[in-house]
Structures are given as C-alpha cells and as structure tokens.
XYZ file of C-alpha atoms in Angstrom:
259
model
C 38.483 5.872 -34.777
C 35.250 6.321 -33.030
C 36.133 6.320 -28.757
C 36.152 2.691 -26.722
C 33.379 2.483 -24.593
C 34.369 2.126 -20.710
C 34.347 -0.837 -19.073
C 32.072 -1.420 -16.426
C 34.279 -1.324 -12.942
C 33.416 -1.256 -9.435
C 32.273 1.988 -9.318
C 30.283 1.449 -12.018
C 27.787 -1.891 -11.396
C 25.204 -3.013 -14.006
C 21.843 -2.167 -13.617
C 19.572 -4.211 -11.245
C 17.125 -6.209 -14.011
C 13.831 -8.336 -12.144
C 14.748 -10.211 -15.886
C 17.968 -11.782 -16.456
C 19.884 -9.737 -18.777
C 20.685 -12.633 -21.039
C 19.641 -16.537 -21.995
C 21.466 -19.729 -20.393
C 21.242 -22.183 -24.186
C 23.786 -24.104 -22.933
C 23.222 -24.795 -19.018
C 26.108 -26.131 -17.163
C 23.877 -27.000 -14.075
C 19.910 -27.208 -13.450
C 17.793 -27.517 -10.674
C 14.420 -26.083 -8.975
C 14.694 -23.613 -6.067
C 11.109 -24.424 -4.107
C 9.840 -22.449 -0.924
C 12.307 -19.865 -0.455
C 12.676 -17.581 2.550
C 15.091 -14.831 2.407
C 15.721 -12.982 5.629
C 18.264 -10.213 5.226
C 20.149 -7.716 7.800
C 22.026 -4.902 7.071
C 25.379 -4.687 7.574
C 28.656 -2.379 7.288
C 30.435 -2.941 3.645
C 33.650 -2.897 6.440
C 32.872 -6.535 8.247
C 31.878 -7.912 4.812
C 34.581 -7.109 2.643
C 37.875 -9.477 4.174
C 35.491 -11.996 3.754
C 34.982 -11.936 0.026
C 36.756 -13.508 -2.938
C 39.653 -11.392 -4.911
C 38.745 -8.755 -7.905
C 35.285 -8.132 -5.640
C 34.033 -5.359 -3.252
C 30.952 -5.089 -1.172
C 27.578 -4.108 -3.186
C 25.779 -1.552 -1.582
C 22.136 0.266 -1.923
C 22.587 3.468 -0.270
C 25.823 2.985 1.355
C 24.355 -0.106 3.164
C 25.166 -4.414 2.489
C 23.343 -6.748 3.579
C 23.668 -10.513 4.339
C 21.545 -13.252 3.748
C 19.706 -16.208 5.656
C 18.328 -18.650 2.596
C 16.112 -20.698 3.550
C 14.449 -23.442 0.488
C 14.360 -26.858 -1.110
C 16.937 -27.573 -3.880
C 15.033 -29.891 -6.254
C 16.584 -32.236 -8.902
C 19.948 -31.080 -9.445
C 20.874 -31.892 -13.199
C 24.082 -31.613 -15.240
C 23.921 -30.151 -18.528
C 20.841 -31.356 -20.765
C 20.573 -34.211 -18.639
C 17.212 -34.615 -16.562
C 17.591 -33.495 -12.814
C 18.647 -36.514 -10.222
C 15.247 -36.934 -8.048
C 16.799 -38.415 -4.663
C 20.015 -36.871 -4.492
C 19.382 -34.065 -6.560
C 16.468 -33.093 -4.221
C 17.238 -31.741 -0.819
C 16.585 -29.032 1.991
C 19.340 -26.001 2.424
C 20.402 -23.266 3.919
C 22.388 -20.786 2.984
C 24.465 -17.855 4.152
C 25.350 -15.136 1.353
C 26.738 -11.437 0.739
C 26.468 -9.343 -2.013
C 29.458 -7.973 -4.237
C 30.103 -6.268 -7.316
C 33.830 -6.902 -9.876
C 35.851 -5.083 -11.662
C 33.593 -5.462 -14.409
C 30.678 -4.325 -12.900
C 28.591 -7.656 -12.612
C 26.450 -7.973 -9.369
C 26.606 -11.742 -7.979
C 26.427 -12.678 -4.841
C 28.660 -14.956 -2.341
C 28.336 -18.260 -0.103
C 29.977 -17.937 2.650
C 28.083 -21.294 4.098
C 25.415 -23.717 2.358
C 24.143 -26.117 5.148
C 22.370 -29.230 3.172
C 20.984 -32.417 4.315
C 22.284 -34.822 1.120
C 26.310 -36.044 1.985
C 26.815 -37.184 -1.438
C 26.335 -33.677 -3.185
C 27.954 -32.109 -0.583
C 31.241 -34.288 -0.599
C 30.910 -33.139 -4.855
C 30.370 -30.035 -3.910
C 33.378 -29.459 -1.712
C 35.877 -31.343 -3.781
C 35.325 -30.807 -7.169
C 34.051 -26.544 -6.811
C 35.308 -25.551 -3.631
C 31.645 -24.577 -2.553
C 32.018 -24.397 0.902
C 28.895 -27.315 1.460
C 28.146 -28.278 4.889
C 26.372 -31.449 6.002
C 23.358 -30.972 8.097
C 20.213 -32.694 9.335
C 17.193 -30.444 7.757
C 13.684 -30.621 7.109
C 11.129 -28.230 5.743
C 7.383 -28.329 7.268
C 4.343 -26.527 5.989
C 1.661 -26.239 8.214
C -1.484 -24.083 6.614
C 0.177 -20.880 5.567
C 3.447 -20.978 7.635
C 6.683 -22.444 7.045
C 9.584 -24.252 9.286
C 12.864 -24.450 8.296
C 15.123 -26.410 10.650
C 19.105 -27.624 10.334
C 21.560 -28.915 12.400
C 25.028 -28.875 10.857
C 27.067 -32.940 10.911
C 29.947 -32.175 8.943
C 32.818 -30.537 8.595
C 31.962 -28.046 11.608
C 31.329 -26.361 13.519
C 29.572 -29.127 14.710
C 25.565 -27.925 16.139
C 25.297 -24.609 14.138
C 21.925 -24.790 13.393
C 18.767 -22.782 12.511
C 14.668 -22.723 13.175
C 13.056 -20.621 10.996
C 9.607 -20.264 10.765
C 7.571 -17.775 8.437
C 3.701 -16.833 7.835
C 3.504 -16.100 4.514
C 1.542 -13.179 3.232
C 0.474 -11.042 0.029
C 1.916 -11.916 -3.462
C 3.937 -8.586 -4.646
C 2.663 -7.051 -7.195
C 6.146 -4.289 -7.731
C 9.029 -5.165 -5.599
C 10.503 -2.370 -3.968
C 14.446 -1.449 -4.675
C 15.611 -2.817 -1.939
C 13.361 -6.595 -2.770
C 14.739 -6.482 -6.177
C 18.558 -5.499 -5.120
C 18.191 -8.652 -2.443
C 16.638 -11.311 -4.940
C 17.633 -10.317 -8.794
C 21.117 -11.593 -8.999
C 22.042 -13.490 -12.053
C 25.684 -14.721 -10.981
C 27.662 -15.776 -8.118
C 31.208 -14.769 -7.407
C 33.314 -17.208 -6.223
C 36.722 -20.001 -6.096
C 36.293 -22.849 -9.002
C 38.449 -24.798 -10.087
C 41.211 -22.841 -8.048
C 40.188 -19.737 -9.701
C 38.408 -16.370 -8.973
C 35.466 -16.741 -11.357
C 31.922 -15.964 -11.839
C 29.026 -18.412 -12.616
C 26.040 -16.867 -14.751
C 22.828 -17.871 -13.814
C 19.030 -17.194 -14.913
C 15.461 -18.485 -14.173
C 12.037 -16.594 -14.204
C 11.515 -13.307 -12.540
C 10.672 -14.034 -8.838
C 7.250 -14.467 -7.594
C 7.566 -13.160 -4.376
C 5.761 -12.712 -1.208
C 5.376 -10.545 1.884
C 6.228 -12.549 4.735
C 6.322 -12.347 8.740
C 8.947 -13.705 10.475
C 6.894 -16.441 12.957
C 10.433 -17.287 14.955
C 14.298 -17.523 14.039
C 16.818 -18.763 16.374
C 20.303 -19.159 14.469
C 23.621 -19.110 14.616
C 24.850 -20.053 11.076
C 25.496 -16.249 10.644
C 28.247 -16.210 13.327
C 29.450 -19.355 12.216
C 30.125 -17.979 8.879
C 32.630 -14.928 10.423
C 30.126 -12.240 10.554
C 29.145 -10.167 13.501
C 25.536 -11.690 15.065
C 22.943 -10.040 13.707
C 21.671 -7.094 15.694
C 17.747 -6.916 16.020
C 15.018 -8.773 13.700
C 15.575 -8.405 9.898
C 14.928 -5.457 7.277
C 13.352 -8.050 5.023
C 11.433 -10.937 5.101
C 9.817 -12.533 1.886
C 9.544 -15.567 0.630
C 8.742 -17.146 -3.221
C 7.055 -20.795 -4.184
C 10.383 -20.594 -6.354
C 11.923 -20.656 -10.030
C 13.603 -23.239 -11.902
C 17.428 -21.699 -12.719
C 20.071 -22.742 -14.797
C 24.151 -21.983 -14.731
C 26.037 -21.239 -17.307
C 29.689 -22.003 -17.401
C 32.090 -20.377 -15.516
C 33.957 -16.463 -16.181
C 37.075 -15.787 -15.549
C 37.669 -12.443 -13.736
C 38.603 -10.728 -16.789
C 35.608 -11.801 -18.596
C 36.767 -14.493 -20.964
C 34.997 -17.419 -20.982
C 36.408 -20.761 -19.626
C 36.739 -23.625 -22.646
C-alpha cells in the first residue's frame, strides 16, 4: 500500500493564499465588509496563547504574532441564499483579533472582542454562537481621503471602552508584502459554536488594499480584551474599500464537517 500522506499539524500550517483555497456553494452566512482599517502590533506568541480557544496555538511570521484593531462597516448580513437584511444587517464594528494555527494546520484567526452599534445582532450573536458581541455607540466618517472610526462600548462591559481611529488613506498595493498578506488572507476563524471548538470557513475576493497613515488612535479595546497595551504606534496600517465574504458551515476540530 502506497504511504498515508501526513496530516497537516501545528508545526506544519497551510500555505498563506491572497485566493481562498476553495469555493463557499453553499454559504451559511453573507455580508459586505466596507472601509476596512487594519492596524496591527506585534506581540509575544506567550501573552496570546492562554487567551485562545482549545486544539489552537499562536501563528507566527518569524517568531512574531500580532493582534489586530478592525476597524469597517458590516453591510447586509444574510443567512444562507437569502438576500442580506439592509437595517439590521448593516452596521459599524470593531474588532479585536489574534492569529492561530490547529492541529490540522488551518490558519484562522480569533475574536477576542467585536464592538458593534446594532443590539439586535448582537443579542443573536451572543446567544445563539457565543461570539463574544459587544454593544457600542459607533459611527464611521469620511472626510476627503481620511477616515474616522469612533465607538463607545453600552453593553455587557466594560462599560466606556472605546476607540477614535482616524486614517489618511494612501496608494492602492499593487504586491502585498508577507507580512500584508499573513495579516489580511485568512479564510477561517477559530472559535466556540454551538459549545464546541470549531472552525468557520470563509472566502470573498482577494483584498484590494491600501497603504495607509495612521491620522490618530486613542483606544483601549485592546486592554479590555486581556492583552498587554500596545507599546508604540503600529507595524501596519492599511486599509481596503472591502470584499463581499461568505461562511461556510462550521468544522469540527478534527475536520469532519458538522450535519
């Protein structure tokens, strides 16, 4: 008999694709990601790893992690085939996220916070995934070729964290670096549903992404998520007009699809 070939493990993560490595036919969730700023620090794989779900480690790019201020507009948030919800489908958040890597080698990321300004979702959110939604007063402002992203959390807590982000946006990229593409092409997010360790597939169009300068950012929805306060500005700034994505359904940790 010809030799297995060996599973992917954590020493052994799948590539990093700008494509997504396979099609969504049947989506799970929709929705449009518009005017995204991602502002990233590096941090030690040490502080981030308690914080991340079971079966997962800390992905790193030359030794180094990284976390993630997510900045954007979430735009009509649809359930399978059906067409996205316009009012409460559409909404400003913020989110806070690490990278990690399984047993299996799949790259994903994790939400560790996702600040948004619609209760409703959130409360669905919350209850039915275990997405650890927060409740916040938000806007997003474009003024010429800068953007302002501002949130003040409601609900649960703690009560106040709150960010002002603002962001001249530059040059389209023509070839992300490594470190752009290790940041931004992630086509799954690790995480509790349902109760369970899984991961949730997603794809949408390579990003169109842009240099960007950090204008101002005054924050504390890092430390609010249990991570160390950033030290200094961040390694990255960019920001995209956005993608539309879909979801596919959930994996269990050993890679069998749910029903």
């Amino acid at each position: 008999m010809p030799p297995t070939p060996p599973t992917p493990s954590l020493g052994f993560p799948e590539p990093i694709t700008a494509d997504p490595p396979e099609a969504i036919a049947r989506p799970l969730l929709t929705q449009s990601w518009l005017d995204l700023t991602f502002l990233h620090w590096a941090v030690d794989p040490a502080d981030v790893a308690p914080l991340l779900p079971p079966g997962t480690v800390p992905d790193t790019l030359d030794g180094v992690t990284y976390v993630g201020l997510v900045a954007f507009r979430m735009h009509r948030v649809g359930w399978l085939r059906l067409p996205g919800i316009p009012y409460l489908g559409t909404f400003p958040e913020t989110n806070v996220r690490l990278y990690s890597v399984d047993e299996h080698g799949r790259r994903g990321v994790v939400f560790l916070s996702l600040d948004a300004s619609r209760l409703l979702p959130v409360a669905v959110a919350r209850a039915g995934f275990r997405m650890p939604y927060l409740w916040s007063r938000m806007a997003v402002r474009h003024s010429g070729d800068t953007v302002m992203y501002t949130s003040s959390r409601r609900w649960p807590g703690p009560r106040g964290a709150h960010s002002r982000i603002t962001v001249r946006i530059g040059e389209p990229i023509g070839e992300p670096t490594g470190l752009e593409h290790f940041l931004t092409a992630r086509w799954g997010l690790h995480g509790a549903f349902f109760g369970r360790s899984m991961y949730l597939p997603n794809t949408h169009p390579r990003w169109p992404l842009h240099r960007a300068e950090m204008v101002e950012c005054e924050e504390d929805l890092v430390t609010a998520a249990g991570l160390p306060k950033p030290v200094g500005g961040p390694v990255s700034v960019l920001y995209s007009p956005g993608v539309p994505a879909r979801f596919g359904r959930p994996a269990r940790p050993a890679g069998i699809r749910t029903p």
